[in-house]
mmCIF file of C-alpha atoms in Angstrom:
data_model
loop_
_atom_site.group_PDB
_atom_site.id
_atom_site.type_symbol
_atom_site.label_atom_id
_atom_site.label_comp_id
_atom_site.label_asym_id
_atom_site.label_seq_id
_atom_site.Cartn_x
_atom_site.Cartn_y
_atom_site.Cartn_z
ATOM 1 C CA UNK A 1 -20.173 -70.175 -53.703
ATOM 2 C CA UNK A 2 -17.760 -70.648 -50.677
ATOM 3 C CA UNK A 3 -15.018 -72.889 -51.445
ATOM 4 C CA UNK A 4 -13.041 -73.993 -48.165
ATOM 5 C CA UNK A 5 -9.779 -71.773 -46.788
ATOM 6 C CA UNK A 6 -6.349 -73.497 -47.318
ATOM 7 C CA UNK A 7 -5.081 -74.303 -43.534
ATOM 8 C CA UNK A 8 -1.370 -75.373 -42.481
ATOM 9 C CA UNK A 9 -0.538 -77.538 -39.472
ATOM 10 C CA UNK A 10 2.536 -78.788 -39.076
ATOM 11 C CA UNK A 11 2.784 -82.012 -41.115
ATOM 12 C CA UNK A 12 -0.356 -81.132 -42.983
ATOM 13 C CA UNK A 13 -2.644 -78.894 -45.671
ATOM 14 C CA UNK A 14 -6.379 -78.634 -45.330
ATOM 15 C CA UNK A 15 -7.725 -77.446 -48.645
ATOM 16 C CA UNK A 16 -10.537 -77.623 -51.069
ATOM 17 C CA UNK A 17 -11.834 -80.605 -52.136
ATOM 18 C CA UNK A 18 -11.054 -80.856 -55.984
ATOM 19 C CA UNK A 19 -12.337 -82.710 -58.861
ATOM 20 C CA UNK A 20 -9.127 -84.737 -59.130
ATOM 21 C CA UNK A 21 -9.146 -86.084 -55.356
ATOM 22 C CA UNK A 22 -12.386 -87.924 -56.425
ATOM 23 C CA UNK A 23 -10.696 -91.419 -57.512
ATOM 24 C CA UNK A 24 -8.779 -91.429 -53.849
ATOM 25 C CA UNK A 25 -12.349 -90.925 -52.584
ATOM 26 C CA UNK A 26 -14.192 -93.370 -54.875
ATOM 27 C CA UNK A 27 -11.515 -96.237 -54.022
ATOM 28 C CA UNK A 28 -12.276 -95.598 -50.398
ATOM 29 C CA UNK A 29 -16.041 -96.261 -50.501
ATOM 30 C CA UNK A 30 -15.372 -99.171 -52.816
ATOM 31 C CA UNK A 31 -13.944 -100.867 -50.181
ATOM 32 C CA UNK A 32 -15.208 -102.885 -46.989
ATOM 33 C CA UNK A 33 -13.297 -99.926 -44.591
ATOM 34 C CA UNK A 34 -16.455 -97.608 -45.887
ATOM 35 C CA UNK A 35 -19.368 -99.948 -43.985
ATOM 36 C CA UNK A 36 -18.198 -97.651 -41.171
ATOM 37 C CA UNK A 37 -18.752 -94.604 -42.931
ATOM 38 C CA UNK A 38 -22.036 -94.300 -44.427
ATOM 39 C CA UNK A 39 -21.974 -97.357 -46.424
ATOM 40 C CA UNK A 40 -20.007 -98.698 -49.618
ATOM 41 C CA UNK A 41 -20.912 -96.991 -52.615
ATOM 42 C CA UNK A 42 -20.361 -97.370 -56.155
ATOM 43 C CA UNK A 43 -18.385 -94.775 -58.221
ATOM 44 C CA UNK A 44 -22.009 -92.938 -59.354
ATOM 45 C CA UNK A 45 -22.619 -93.045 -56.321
ATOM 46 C CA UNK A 46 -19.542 -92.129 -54.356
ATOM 47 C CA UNK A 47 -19.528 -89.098 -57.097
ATOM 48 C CA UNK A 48 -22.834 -87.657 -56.141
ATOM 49 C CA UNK A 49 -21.867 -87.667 -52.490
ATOM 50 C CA UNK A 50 -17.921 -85.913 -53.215
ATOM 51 C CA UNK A 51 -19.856 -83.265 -55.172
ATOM 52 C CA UNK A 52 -22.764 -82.923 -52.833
ATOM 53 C CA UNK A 53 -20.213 -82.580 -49.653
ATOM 54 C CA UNK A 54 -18.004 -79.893 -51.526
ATOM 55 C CA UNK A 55 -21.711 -78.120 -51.888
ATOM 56 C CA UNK A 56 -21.894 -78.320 -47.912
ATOM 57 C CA UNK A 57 -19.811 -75.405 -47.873
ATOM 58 C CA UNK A 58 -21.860 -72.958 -49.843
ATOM 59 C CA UNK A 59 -25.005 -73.855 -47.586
ATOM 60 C CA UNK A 60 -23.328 -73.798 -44.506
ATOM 61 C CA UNK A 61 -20.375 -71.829 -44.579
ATOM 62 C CA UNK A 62 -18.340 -74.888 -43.879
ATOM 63 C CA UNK A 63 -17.624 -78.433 -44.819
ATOM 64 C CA UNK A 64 -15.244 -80.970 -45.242
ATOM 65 C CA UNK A 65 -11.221 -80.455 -46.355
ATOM 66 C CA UNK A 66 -9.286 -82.736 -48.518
ATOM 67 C CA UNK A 67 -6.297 -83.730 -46.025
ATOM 68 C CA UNK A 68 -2.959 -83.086 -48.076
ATOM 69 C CA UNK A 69 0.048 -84.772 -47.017
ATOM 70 C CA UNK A 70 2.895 -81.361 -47.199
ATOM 71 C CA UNK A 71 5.638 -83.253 -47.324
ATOM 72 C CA UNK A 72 4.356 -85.905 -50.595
ATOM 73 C CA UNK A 73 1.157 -83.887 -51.447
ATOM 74 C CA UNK A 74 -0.712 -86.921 -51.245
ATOM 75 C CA UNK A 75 -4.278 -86.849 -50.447
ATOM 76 C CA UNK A 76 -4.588 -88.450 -46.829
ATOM 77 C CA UNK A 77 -8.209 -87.963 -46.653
ATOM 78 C CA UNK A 78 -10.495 -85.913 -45.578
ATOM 79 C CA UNK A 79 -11.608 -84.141 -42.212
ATOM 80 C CA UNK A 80 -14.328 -80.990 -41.696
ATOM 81 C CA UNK A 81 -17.054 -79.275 -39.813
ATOM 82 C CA UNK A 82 -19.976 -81.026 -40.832
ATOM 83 C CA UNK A 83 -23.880 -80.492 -40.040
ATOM 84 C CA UNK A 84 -26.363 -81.952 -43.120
ATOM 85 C CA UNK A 85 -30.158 -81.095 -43.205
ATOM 86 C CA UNK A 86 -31.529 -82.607 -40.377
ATOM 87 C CA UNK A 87 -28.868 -84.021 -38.480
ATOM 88 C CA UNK A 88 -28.824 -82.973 -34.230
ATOM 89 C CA UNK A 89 -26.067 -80.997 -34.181
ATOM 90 C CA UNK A 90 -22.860 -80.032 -36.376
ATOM 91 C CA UNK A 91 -20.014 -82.351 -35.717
ATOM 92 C CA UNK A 92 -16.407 -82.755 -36.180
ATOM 93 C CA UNK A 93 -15.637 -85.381 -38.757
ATOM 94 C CA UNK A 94 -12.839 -87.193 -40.625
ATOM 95 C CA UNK A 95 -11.759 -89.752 -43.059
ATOM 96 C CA UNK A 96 -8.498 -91.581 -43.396
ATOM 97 C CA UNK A 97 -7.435 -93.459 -46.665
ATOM 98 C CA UNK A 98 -6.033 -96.389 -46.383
ATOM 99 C CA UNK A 99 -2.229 -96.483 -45.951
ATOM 100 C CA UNK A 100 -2.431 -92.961 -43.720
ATOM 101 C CA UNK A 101 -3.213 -94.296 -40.642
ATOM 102 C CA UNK A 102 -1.065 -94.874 -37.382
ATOM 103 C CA UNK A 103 0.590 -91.236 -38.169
ATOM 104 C CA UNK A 104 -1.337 -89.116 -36.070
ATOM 105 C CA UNK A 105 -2.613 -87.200 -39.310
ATOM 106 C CA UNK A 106 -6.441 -87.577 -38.234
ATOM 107 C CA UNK A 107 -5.443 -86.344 -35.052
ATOM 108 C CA UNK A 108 -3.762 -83.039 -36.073
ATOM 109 C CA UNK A 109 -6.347 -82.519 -39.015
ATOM 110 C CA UNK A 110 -9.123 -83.218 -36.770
ATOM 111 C CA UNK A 111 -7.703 -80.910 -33.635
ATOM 112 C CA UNK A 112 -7.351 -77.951 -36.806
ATOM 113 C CA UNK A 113 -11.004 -78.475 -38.005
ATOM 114 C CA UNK A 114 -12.354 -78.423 -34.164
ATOM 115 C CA UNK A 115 -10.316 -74.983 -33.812
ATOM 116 C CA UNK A 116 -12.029 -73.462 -36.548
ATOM 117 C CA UNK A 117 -15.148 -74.750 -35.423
ATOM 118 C CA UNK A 118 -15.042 -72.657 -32.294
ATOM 119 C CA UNK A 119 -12.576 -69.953 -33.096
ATOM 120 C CA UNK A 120 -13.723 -68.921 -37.034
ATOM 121 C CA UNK A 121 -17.494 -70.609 -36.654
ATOM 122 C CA UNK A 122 -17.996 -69.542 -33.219
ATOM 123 C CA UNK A 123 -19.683 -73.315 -32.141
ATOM 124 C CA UNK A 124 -20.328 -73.926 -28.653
ATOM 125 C CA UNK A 125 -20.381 -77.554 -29.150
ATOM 126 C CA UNK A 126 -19.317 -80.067 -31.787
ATOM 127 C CA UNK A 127 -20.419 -83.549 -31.721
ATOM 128 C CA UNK A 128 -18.937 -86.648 -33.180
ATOM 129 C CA UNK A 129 -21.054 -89.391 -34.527
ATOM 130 C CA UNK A 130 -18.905 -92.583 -35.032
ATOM 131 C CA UNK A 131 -20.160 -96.183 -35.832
ATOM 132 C CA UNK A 132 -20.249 -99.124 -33.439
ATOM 133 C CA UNK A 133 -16.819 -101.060 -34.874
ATOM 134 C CA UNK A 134 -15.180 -98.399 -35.875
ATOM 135 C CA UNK A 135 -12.365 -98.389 -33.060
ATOM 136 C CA UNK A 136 -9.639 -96.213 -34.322
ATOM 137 C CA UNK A 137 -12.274 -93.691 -34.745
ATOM 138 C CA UNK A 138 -13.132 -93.716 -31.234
ATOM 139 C CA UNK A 139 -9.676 -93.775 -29.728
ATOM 140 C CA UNK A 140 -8.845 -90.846 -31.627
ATOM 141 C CA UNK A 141 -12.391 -89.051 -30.183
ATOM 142 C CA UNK A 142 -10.994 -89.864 -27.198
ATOM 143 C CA UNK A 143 -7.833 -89.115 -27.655
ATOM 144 C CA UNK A 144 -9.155 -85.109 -28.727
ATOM 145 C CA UNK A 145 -11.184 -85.121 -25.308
ATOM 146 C CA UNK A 146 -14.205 -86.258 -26.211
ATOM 147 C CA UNK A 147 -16.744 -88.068 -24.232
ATOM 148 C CA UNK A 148 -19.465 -90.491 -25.187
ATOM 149 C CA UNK A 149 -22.800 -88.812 -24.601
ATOM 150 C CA UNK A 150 -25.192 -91.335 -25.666
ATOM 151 C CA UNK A 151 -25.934 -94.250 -28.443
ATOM 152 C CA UNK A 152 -27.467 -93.135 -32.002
ATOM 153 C CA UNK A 153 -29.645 -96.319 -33.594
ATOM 154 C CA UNK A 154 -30.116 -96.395 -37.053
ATOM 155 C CA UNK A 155 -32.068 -98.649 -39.432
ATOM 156 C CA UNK A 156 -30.410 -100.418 -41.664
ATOM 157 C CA UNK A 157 -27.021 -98.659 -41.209
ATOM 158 C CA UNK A 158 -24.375 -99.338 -38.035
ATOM 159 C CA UNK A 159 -25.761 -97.884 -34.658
ATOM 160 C CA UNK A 160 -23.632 -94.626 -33.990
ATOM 161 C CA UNK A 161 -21.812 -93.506 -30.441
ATOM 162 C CA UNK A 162 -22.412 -89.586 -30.143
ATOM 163 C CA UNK A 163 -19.169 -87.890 -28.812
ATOM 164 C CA UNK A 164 -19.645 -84.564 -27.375
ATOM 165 C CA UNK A 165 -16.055 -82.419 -27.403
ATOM 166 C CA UNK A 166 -14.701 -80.357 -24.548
ATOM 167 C CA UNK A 167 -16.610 -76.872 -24.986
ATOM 168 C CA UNK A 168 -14.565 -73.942 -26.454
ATOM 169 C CA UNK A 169 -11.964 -72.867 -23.639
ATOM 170 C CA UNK A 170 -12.193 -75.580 -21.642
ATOM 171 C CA UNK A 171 -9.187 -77.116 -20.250
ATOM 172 C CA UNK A 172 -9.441 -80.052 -23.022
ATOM 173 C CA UNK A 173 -9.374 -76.611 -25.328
ATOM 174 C CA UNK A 174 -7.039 -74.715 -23.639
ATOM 175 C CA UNK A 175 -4.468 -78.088 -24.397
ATOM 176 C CA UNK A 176 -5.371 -77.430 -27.693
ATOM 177 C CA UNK A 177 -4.509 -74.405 -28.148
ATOM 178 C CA UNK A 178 -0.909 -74.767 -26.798
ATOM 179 C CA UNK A 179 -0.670 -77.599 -29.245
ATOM 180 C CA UNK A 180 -1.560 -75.159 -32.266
ATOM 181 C CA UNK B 1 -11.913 -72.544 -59.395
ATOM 182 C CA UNK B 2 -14.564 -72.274 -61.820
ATOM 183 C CA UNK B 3 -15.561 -68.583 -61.561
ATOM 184 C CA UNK B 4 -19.447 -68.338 -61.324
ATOM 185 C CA UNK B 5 -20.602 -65.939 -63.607
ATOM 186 C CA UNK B 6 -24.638 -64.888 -64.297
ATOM 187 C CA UNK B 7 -26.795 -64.854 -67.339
ATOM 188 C CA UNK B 8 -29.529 -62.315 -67.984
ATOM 189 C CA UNK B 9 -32.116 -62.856 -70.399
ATOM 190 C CA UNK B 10 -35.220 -60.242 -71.501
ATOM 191 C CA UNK B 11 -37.202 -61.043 -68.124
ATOM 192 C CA UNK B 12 -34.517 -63.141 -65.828
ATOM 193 C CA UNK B 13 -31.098 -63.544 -63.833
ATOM 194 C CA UNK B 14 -29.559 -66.650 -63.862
ATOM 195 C CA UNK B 15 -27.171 -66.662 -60.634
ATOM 196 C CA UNK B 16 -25.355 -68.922 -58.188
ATOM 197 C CA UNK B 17 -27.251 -70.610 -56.063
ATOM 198 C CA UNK B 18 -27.240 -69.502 -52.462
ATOM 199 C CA UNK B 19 -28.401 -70.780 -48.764
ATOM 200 C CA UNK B 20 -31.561 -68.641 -49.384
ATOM 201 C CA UNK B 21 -32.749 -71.243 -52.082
ATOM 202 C CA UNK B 22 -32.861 -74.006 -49.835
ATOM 203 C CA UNK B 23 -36.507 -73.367 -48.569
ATOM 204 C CA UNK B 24 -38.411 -73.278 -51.889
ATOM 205 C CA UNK B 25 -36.768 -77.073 -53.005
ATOM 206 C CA UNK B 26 -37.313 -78.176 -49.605
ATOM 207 C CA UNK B 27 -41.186 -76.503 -50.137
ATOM 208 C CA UNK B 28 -41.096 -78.330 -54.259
ATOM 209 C CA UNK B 29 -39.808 -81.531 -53.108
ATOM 210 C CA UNK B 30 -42.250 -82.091 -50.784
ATOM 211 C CA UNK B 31 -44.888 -82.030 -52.997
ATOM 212 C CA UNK B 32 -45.847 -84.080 -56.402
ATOM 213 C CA UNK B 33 -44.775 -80.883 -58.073
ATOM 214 C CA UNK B 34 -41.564 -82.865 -57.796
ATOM 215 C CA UNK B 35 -43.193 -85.607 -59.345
ATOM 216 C CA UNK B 36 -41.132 -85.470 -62.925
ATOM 217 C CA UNK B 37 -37.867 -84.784 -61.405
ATOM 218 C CA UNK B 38 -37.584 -87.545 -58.923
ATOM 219 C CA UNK B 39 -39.383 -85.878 -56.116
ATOM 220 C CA UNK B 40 -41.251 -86.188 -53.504
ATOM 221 C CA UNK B 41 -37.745 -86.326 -51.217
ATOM 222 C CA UNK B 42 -37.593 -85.773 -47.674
ATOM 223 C CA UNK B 43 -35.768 -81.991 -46.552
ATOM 224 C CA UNK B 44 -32.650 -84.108 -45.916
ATOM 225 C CA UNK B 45 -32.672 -85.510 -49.157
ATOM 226 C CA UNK B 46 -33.734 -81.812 -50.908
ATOM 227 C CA UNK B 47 -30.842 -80.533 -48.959
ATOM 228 C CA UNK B 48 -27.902 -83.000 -50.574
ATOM 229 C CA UNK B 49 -29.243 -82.048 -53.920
ATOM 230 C CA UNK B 50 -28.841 -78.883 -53.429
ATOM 231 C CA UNK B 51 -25.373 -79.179 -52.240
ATOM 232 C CA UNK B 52 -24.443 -81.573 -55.206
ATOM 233 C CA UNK B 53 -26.112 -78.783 -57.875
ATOM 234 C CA UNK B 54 -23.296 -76.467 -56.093
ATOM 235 C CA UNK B 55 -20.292 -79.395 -55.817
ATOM 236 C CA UNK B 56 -21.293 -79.995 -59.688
ATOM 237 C CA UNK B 57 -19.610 -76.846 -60.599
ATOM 238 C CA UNK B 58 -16.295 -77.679 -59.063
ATOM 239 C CA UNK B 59 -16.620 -81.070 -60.292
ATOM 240 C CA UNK B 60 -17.245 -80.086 -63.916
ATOM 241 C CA UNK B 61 -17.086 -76.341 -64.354
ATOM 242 C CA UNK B 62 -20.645 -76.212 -65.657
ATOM 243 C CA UNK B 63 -23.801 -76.695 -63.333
ATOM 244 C CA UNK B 64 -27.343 -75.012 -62.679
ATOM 245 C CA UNK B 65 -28.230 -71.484 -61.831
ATOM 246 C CA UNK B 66 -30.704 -70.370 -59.731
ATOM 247 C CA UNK B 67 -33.308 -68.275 -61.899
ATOM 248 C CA UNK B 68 -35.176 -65.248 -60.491
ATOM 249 C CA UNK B 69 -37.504 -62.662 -62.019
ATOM 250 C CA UNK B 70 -35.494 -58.750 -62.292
ATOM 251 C CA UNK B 71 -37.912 -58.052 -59.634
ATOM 252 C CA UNK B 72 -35.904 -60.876 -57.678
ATOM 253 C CA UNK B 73 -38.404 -63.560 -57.078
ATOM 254 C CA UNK B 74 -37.212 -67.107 -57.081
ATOM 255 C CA UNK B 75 -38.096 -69.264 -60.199
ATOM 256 C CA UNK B 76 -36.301 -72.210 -60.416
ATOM 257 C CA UNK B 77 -32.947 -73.624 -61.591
ATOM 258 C CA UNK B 78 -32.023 -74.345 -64.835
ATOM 259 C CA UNK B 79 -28.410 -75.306 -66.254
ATOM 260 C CA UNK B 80 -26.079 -78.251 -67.318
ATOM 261 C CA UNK B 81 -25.653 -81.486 -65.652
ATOM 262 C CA UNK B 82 -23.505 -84.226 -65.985
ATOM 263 C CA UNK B 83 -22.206 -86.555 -63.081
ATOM 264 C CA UNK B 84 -20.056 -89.107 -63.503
ATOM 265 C CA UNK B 85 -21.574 -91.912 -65.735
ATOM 266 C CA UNK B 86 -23.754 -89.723 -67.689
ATOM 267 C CA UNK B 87 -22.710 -90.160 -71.386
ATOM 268 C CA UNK B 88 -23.304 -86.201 -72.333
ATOM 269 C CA UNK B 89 -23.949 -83.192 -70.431
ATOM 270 C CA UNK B 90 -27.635 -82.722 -69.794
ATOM 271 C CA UNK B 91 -29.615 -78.872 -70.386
ATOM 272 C CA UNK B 92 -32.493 -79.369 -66.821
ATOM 273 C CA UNK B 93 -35.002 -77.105 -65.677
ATOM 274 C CA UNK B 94 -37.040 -77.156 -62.831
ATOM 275 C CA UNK B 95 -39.127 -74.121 -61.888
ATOM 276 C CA UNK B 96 -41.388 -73.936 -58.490
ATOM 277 C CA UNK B 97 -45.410 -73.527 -59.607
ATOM 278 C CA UNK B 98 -45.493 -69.663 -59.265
ATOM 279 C CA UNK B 99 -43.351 -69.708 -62.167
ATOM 280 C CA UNK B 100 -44.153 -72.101 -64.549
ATOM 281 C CA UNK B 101 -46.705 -71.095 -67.256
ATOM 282 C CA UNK B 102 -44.858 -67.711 -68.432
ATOM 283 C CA UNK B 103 -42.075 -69.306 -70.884
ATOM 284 C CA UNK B 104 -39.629 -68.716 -68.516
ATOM 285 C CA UNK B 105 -38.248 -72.354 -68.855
ATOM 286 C CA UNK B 106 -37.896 -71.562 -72.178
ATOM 287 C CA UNK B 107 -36.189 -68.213 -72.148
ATOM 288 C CA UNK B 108 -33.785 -69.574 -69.210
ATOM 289 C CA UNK B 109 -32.529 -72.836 -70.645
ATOM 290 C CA UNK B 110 -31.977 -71.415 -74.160
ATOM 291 C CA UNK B 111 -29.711 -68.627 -72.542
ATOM 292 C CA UNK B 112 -27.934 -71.882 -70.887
ATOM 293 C CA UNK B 113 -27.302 -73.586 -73.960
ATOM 294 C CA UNK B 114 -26.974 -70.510 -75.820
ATOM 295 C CA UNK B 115 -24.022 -69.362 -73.073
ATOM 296 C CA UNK B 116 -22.880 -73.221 -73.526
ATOM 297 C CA UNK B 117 -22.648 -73.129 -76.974
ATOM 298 C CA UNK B 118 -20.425 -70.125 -76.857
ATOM 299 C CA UNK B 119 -18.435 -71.102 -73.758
ATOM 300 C CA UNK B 120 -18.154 -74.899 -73.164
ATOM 301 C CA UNK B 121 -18.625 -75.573 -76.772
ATOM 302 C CA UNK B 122 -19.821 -79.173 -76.005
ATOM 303 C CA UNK B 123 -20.456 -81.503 -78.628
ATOM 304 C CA UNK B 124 -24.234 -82.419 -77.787
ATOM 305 C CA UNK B 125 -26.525 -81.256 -75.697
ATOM 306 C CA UNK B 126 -29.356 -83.756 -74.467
ATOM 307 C CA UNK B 127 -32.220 -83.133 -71.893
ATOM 308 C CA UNK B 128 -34.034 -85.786 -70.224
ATOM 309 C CA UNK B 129 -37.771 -84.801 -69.707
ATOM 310 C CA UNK B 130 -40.150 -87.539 -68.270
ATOM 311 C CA UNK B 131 -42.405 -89.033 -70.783
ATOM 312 C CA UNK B 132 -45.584 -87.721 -69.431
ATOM 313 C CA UNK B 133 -44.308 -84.134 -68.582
ATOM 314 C CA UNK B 134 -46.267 -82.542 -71.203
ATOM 315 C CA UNK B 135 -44.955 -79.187 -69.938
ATOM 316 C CA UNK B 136 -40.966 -80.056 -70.414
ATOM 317 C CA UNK B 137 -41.309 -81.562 -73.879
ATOM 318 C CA UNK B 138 -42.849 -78.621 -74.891
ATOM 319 C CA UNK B 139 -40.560 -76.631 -73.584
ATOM 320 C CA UNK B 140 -37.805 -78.915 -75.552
ATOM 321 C CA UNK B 141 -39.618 -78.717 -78.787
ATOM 322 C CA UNK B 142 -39.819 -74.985 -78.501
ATOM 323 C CA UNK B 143 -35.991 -74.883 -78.478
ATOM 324 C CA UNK B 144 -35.695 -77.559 -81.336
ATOM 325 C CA UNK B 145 -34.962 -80.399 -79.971
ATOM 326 C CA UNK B 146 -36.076 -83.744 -81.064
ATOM 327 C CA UNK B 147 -36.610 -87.184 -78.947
ATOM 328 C CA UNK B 148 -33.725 -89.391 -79.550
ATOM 329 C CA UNK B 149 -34.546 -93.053 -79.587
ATOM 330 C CA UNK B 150 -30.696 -94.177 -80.717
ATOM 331 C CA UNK B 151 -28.881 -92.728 -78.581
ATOM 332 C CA UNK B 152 -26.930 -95.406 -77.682
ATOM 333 C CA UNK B 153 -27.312 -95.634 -74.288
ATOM 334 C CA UNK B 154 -30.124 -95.947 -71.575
ATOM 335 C CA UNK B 155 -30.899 -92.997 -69.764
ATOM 336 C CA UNK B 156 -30.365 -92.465 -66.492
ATOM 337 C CA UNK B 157 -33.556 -91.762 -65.188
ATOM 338 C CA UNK B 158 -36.253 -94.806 -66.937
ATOM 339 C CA UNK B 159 -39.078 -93.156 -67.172
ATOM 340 C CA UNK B 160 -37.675 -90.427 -69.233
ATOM 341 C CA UNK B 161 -36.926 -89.630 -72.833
ATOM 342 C CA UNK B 162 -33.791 -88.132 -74.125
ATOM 343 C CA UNK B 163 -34.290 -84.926 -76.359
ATOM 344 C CA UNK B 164 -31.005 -83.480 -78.109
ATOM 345 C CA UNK B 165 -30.609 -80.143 -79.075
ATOM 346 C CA UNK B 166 -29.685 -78.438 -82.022
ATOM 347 C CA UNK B 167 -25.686 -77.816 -82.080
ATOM 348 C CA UNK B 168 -25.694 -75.129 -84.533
ATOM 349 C CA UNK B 169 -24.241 -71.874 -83.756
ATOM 350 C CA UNK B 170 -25.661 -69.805 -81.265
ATOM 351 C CA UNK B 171 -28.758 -67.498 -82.172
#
């Protein structure tokens, strides 16, 4: 079983996802704010997926991190190195709970997980998939560097933009790594 | 963390389950094979389950093995289940066609609730085996179990009865 490293940035702590983040993630996808993010779901529901996505790191060697506030130790959200069954290509992904936003935390959690994408994973690209709507999402894929590459439809669920990041070492990445 | 320990019975391993297991429940649930344990799903769908057998353990400290022959040849999965609105923890097993015929579902979930019974000390044990999966209600009879028609809830899955397993001490 691999269970996710514990990572420090400056205001933050990526670590494991634990049984006891679940309600934080449950109210999330109970609310309107998750029709951007895969869908609302109902607590079964919403339990299957925080289980199956701490799995993701056993088949793939990587996943998502709970976000940990250091300062409060409350759980921001979550952010990770994603890349399900069948998907295009791995991507660099995030989640905010409400009440975290407008700090910059997705930002720095989401510049950490893209580092140990390339650095520790060794990926030559990372994508981000983010649904039409879903604004602060795409300011902040912009913000990182990223550029739109092209549209994603999808039935039944909101179309998706597909942002590709700067490539490891690039001068987007080289920023980066100053910042780190 | 839970610590992830393995079982081993007269003729099998019981062990985490690993990357390498993916292909033979992408292979199962693409066929009717999968028919009693909500299958056919598509390789993305075998994929999340997969992940949420593993995310189960940190979840609930309990969860399913991966079984294999000493020899080392893949079997099946067998072990304790119980996401969030399920009433009681449920004993599954699910073993790929090459290995079903042999007892082996037998053997492996009575070392699960035998190891349960000593470890987790739950206070009932159900499975949930499809009413026309002739094969699993043997294999629940076998062990002692008996359907349960007042169990006091619905179970999860509608097409399926719920067994309940003997609590006395462990053989």
């Amino acid at each position: 079983m691999t269970i996710a490293p514990t990572i420090e940035t400056e205001r933050l702590i990526l670590r494991p996802n634990r049984a006891e983040d679940f309600e934080a993630y449950a109210a999330f996808y109970a609310t309107e704010r998750a029709t951007l993010r895969g869908g609302v779901k109902s607590r079964d529901e919403a339990w299957v997926q925080f289980a199956a996505e701490i799995g993701h790191w056993t088949l793939r060697g990587y996943g998502f991190w709970a976000v940990e506030e250091k300062a409060t130790g409350a759980y921001v959200g979550q952010v990770g190195c994603y890349y399900p069954e069948g998907w295009a290509q791995p991507e660099i992904g995030w989640l905010m709970m409400a009440g975290f936003e407008g700090k910059g935390y997705a930002y720095e959690a989401a510049l950490c997980a893209r580092a140990y994408a390339y650095d520790v994973l060794g990926w030559e690209q990372a994508a981000s998939c983010i649904s039409v709507g879903n604004d602060r999402s795409i300011r902040l894929a912009e913000r990182m560097g990223a550029v739109l590459d092209r549209m994603h439809p999808r039935d039944g669920k909101p179309d998706q933009y597909v942002y590709i990041h700067p490539a490891p070492g690039s001068a987007s990445g080289a920023a980066l790594e100053a910042l780190q | 963390m839970t610590e992830l320990r393995t079982i081993t019975t007269d003729r099998l391993h019981l062990r985490p389950i690993s990357p390498a297991d993916f292909p033979h429940w992408r292979e199962f649930y693409s066929t009717d094979h999968s028919h009693f344990v909500g299958g056919p799903r598509s390789a993305e769908d075998a994929w999340w389950k997969v992940c949420q057998f593993v995310g189960h353990w940190s979840m609930r400290g309990f969860g399913y093995w991966s079984v294999e022959t000493k020899e080392g040849t893949y079997c099946g999965r067998v072990g304790l289940e119980q996401p969030h609105e399920w009433p009681e923890p449920e004993l599954g097993w699910s073993f790929l066609p090459s290995a079903t015929g042999k007892g082996y579902a037998t053997e492996a979930a009575q070392a699960v609730l035998d190891d349960a019974k000593a470890t987790l000390k739950p206070k009932a044990v159900v499975s949930f085996v499809h009413k026309d999966n002739i094969a699993s209600i043997k294999v629940a009879e076998r062990m002692g179990a008996t359907a349960d028609a007042k169990s006091g809830y619905d179970c999860p899955y509608p097409e399926h009865l719920i067994y309940r397993h003997p609590m006395g001490c462990a053989a």
